[in-house]
PDB file of C-alpha atoms in Angstrom:
ATOM      1  CA  MET W   1      22.442  -0.508 -15.998  1.00 74.00           C
ATOM      2  CA  TYR W   2      19.791   2.205 -16.377  1.00 77.00           C
ATOM      3  CA  GLU W   3      22.364   4.754 -15.286  1.00 74.00           C
ATOM      4  CA  ALA W   4      24.677   3.573 -18.094  1.00 76.00           C
ATOM      5  CA  TYR W   5      21.830   4.044 -20.579  1.00 74.00           C
ATOM      6  CA  LEU W   6      21.169   7.535 -19.204  1.00 79.00           C
ATOM      7  CA  SER W   7      24.872   8.375 -19.512  1.00 73.00           C
ATOM      8  CA  LYS W   8      24.722   7.609 -23.227  1.00 76.00           C
ATOM      9  CA  LYS W   9      21.505   9.585 -23.651  1.00 81.00           C
ATOM     10  CA  HIS W  10      22.425  12.681 -21.621  1.00 76.00           C
ATOM     11  CA  ASP W  11      25.665  14.634 -21.517  1.00 77.00           C
ATOM     12  CA  SER W  12      24.986  16.325 -18.205  1.00 85.00           C
ATOM     13  CA  HIS W  13      25.892  14.564 -14.975  1.00 87.00           C
ATOM     14  CA  ASN W  14      23.340  16.790 -13.212  1.00 91.00           C
ATOM     15  CA  THR W  15      20.552  15.600 -15.519  1.00 89.00           C
ATOM     16  CA  ILE W  16      21.384  11.968 -14.793  1.00 90.00           C
ATOM     17  CA  HIS W  17      21.586  12.696 -11.056  1.00 90.00           C
ATOM     18  CA  ASN W  18      18.174  14.414 -11.122  1.00 92.00           C
ATOM     19  CA  ILE W  19      16.581  11.507 -13.003  1.00 91.00           C
ATOM     20  CA  LEU W  20      17.988   8.974 -10.543  1.00 92.00           C
ATOM     21  CA  LYS W  21      16.860  11.153  -7.636  1.00 92.00           C
ATOM     22  CA  LYS W  22      13.307  11.090  -9.021  1.00 92.00           C
ATOM     23  CA  LEU W  23      13.470   7.299  -9.398  1.00 93.00           C
ATOM     24  CA  PHE W  24      14.366   7.082  -5.712  1.00 92.00           C
ATOM     25  CA  TYR W  25      10.765   8.046  -4.905  1.00 93.00           C
ATOM     26  CA  LEU W  26       9.597   4.860  -6.636  1.00 94.00           C
ATOM     27  CA  ILE W  27      12.110   2.736  -4.721  1.00 94.00           C
ATOM     28  CA  ALA W  28      11.182   4.409  -1.405  1.00 92.00           C
ATOM     29  CA  TRP W  29       7.477   3.835  -2.068  1.00 94.00           C
ATOM     30  CA  GLY W  30       8.125   0.213  -3.076  1.00 95.00           C
ATOM     31  CA  ASN W  31      10.132  -0.440   0.093  1.00 95.00           C
ATOM     32  CA  LYS W  32       7.435   1.173   2.247  1.00 94.00           C
ATOM     33  CA  SER W  33       4.687  -0.773   0.459  1.00 95.00           C
ATOM     34  CA  GLY W  34       6.491  -4.122   0.363  1.00 95.00           C
ATOM     35  CA  ILE W  35       6.680  -4.133  -3.437  1.00 94.00           C
ATOM     36  CA  ASP W  36       9.873  -5.418  -5.054  1.00 94.00           C
ATOM     37  CA  ILE W  37      10.384  -2.753  -7.716  1.00 94.00           C
ATOM     38  CA  ASP W  38      13.707  -4.262  -8.841  1.00 91.00           C
ATOM     39  CA  SER W  39      12.022  -7.579  -9.558  1.00 91.00           C
ATOM     40  CA  ILE W  40       9.186  -5.925 -11.491  1.00 91.00           C
ATOM     41  CA  LEU W  41      11.629  -3.915 -13.609  1.00 89.00           C
ATOM     42  CA  LEU W  42      14.151  -6.697 -14.214  1.00 89.00           C
ATOM     43  CA  THR W  43      11.564  -9.287 -15.215  1.00 87.00           C
ATOM     44  CA  GLY W  44       9.585  -6.930 -17.418  1.00 79.00           C
ATOM     45  CA  GLU W  45       6.567  -7.689 -15.259  1.00 81.00           C
ATOM     46  CA  MET W  46       3.578  -5.403 -15.696  1.00 80.00           C
ATOM     47  CA  ILE W  47       3.056  -2.972 -12.839  1.00 86.00           C
ATOM     48  CA  GLU W  48      -0.549  -3.240 -11.737  1.00 89.00           C
ATOM     49  CA  PRO W  49      -2.940  -0.302 -12.123  1.00 90.00           C
ATOM     50  CA  LYS W  50      -3.627  -0.339  -8.375  1.00 93.00           C
ATOM     51  CA  GLN W  51       0.124  -0.037  -7.738  1.00 94.00           C
ATOM     52  CA  VAL W  52       0.418   2.957 -10.081  1.00 93.00           C
ATOM     53  CA  ASN W  53      -2.601   4.534  -8.374  1.00 93.00           C
ATOM     54  CA  ALA W  54      -1.107   3.882  -4.930  1.00 94.00           C
ATOM     55  CA  PHE W  55       2.232   5.382  -5.988  1.00 94.00           C
ATOM     56  CA  GLY W  56       0.505   8.492  -7.356  1.00 91.00           C
ATOM     57  CA  ALA W  57      -1.534   8.867  -4.161  1.00 90.00           C
ATOM     58  CA  TRP W  58       1.592   8.358  -2.031  1.00 90.00           C
ATOM     59  CA  LEU W  59       3.435  11.075  -3.945  1.00 89.00           C
ATOM     60  CA  THR W  60       0.527  13.476  -3.550  1.00 85.00           C
ATOM     61  CA  GLN W  61       0.208  12.716   0.166  1.00 84.00           C
ATOM     62  CA  ARG W  62       3.964  12.968   0.646  1.00 77.00           C
ATOM     63  CA  GLY W  63       3.800  16.318  -1.099  1.00 64.00           C
ATOM     64  CA  LYS W  64       1.300  17.534   1.469  1.00 64.00           C
ATOM     65  CA  LEU W  65       3.134  16.143   4.499  1.00 60.00           C
ATOM     66  CA  HIS W  66       6.773  16.621   3.538  1.00 52.00           C
ATOM     67  CA  ALA W  67       8.588  18.251   6.478  1.00 58.00           C
ATOM     68  CA  ASP W  68      10.785  20.425   4.271  1.00 57.00           C
ATOM     69  CA  GLY W  69       7.824  21.856   2.413  1.00 59.00           C
ATOM     70  CA  THR W  70       5.394  20.522  -0.104  1.00 69.00           C
ATOM     71  CA  ILE W  71       6.330  18.743  -3.281  1.00 78.00           C
ATOM     72  CA  SER W  72       4.763  20.835  -6.012  1.00 82.00           C
ATOM     73  CA  PRO W  73       2.397  19.341  -8.572  1.00 85.00           C
ATOM     74  CA  ILE W  74       5.015  20.137 -11.226  1.00 89.00           C
ATOM     75  CA  ALA W  75       7.628  18.124  -9.294  1.00 89.00           C
ATOM     76  CA  ILE W  76       5.180  15.237  -8.817  1.00 90.00           C
ATOM     77  CA  ASN W  77       4.460  15.232 -12.549  1.00 93.00           C
ATOM     78  CA  GLY W  78       8.205  15.199 -13.261  1.00 94.00           C
ATOM     79  CA  ILE W  79       8.649  12.195 -10.973  1.00 94.00           C
ATOM     80  CA  LEU W  80       5.763  10.361 -12.639  1.00 94.00           C
ATOM     81  CA  ASP W  81       7.193  11.084 -16.094  1.00 94.00           C
ATOM     82  CA  VAL W  82      10.672   9.810 -15.170  1.00 94.00           C
ATOM     83  CA  VAL W  83       9.241   6.662 -13.577  1.00 94.00           C
ATOM     84  CA  SER W  84       7.042   6.030 -16.620  1.00 94.00           C
ATOM     85  CA  GLN W  85      10.050   6.368 -18.928  1.00 93.00           C
ATOM     86  CA  ALA W  86      12.067   3.962 -16.767  1.00 93.00           C
ATOM     87  CA  PHE W  87       9.320   1.320 -16.841  1.00 92.00           C
ATOM     88  CA  ARG W  88       9.099   1.636 -20.614  1.00 91.00           C
ATOM     89  CA  TRP W  89      12.891   1.321 -21.006  1.00 90.00           C
ATOM     90  CA  PHE W  90      12.979  -1.787 -18.813  1.00 89.00           C
ATOM     91  CA  ALA W  91      10.068  -3.222 -20.809  1.00 88.00           C
ATOM     92  CA  ASP W  92      12.119  -2.887 -23.998  1.00 86.00           C
ATOM     93  CA  GLN W  93      14.969  -4.731 -22.323  1.00 87.00           C
ATOM     94  CA  TYR W  94      13.230  -7.459 -20.330  1.00 85.00           C
ATOM     95  CA  VAL W  95       9.663  -8.218 -21.388  1.00 81.00           C
ATOM     96  CA  SER W  96       9.590 -11.725 -22.759  1.00 78.00           C
ATOM     97  CA  PHE W  97       6.960 -12.976 -25.120  1.00 75.00           C
ATOM     98  CA  SER W  98       6.832 -16.321 -26.829  1.00 77.00           C
ATOM     99  CA  GLY W  99       5.841 -15.435 -30.329  1.00 80.00           C
ATOM    100  CA  SER W 100       7.227 -14.008 -33.507  1.00 87.00           C
ATOM    101  CA  ALA W 101       9.331 -10.856 -33.488  1.00 85.00           C
ATOM    102  CA  SER W 102       6.451  -8.826 -34.897  1.00 89.00           C
ATOM    103  CA  GLU W 103       4.052 -10.186 -32.247  1.00 88.00           C
ATOM    104  CA  ARG W 104       6.591  -9.285 -29.559  1.00 84.00           C
ATOM    105  CA  GLU W 105       6.847  -5.729 -30.914  1.00 87.00           C
ATOM    106  CA  ILE W 106       3.065  -5.345 -30.866  1.00 90.00           C
ATOM    107  CA  HIS W 107       2.895  -6.769 -27.333  1.00 86.00           C
ATOM    108  CA  ILE W 108       5.632  -4.432 -26.077  1.00 88.00           C
ATOM    109  CA  LYS W 109       4.095  -1.391 -27.768  1.00 91.00           C
ATOM    110  CA  MET W 110       0.746  -2.108 -26.118  1.00 90.00           C
ATOM    111  CA  TYR W 111       2.499  -2.613 -22.767  1.00 88.00           C
ATOM    112  CA  LYS W 112       4.446   0.642 -23.083  1.00 90.00           C
ATOM    113  CA  ASP W 113       1.354   2.591 -24.159  1.00 93.00           C
ATOM    114  CA  SER W 114      -0.472   1.201 -21.135  1.00 91.00           C
ATOM    115  CA  ILE W 115       2.355   2.227 -18.781  1.00 91.00           C
ATOM    116  CA  LYS W 116       2.455   5.732 -20.232  1.00 92.00           C
ATOM    117  CA  GLU W 117      -1.311   6.119 -19.888  1.00 93.00           C
ATOM    118  CA  ARG W 118      -1.390   4.793 -16.312  1.00 91.00           C
ATOM    119  CA  PHE W 119       1.263   7.214 -15.114  1.00 91.00           C
ATOM    120  CA  SER W 120      -0.235  10.116 -17.091  1.00 91.00           C
ATOM    121  CA  GLU W 121      -3.538   9.568 -15.302  1.00 90.00           C
ATOM    122  CA  GLN W 122      -1.761  10.199 -11.986  1.00 88.00           C
ATOM    123  CA  CYS W 123      -0.400  13.592 -13.003  1.00 85.00           C
ATOM    124  CA  GLU W 124      -1.393  16.504 -10.818  1.00 74.00           C
ATOM    125  CA  LYS W 125      -3.117  19.521 -12.225  1.00 69.00           C
ATOM    126  CA  SER W 126      -1.038  22.564 -11.429  1.00 55.00           C
ATOM    127  CA  ARG W 127      -2.937  25.706 -10.690  1.00 50.00           C
ATOM    128  CA  LYS W 128      -1.612  29.117 -11.510  1.00 48.00           C
ATOM    129  CA  LYS W 129      -1.637  31.559  -8.633  1.00 47.00           C
ATOM    130  CA  ASN W 130      -4.128  34.352  -9.056  1.00 47.00           C
ATOM    131  CA  SER W 131      -2.159  37.597  -8.966  1.00 42.00           C
ATOM    132  CA  SER W 132      -5.257  39.801  -8.726  1.00 44.00           C
ATOM    133  CA  ARG W 133      -5.888  39.065  -5.040  1.00 41.00           C
TER     134      ARG W 133
END
């Protein structure tokens, strides 16, 4: 379903593949942590701040321990951005709220702003290499 949305949004198969590849990190973390990511996304349930923090920490740690080399801070930030966008898209589709249409819009906007902020807080600071050494 999300892939179909991405296909309408992006012309490039490679772009879609790269986005889905980044989302795999979320699924892998959820499986390892015993968190049903599919259920959270498909019910429009709010991901908890501690879960976002744990995912960010897991990505950072995985970046340090990855056997094929480290995952750069830029790559980690890209993963966090893609995951944040996916949560916000699923919120638009599945968050339910018993109220008027305008109340629902306000509720969803607040939810999406919260998701964006939570994932932004996990972003890694990338340091530029000092070429004068």
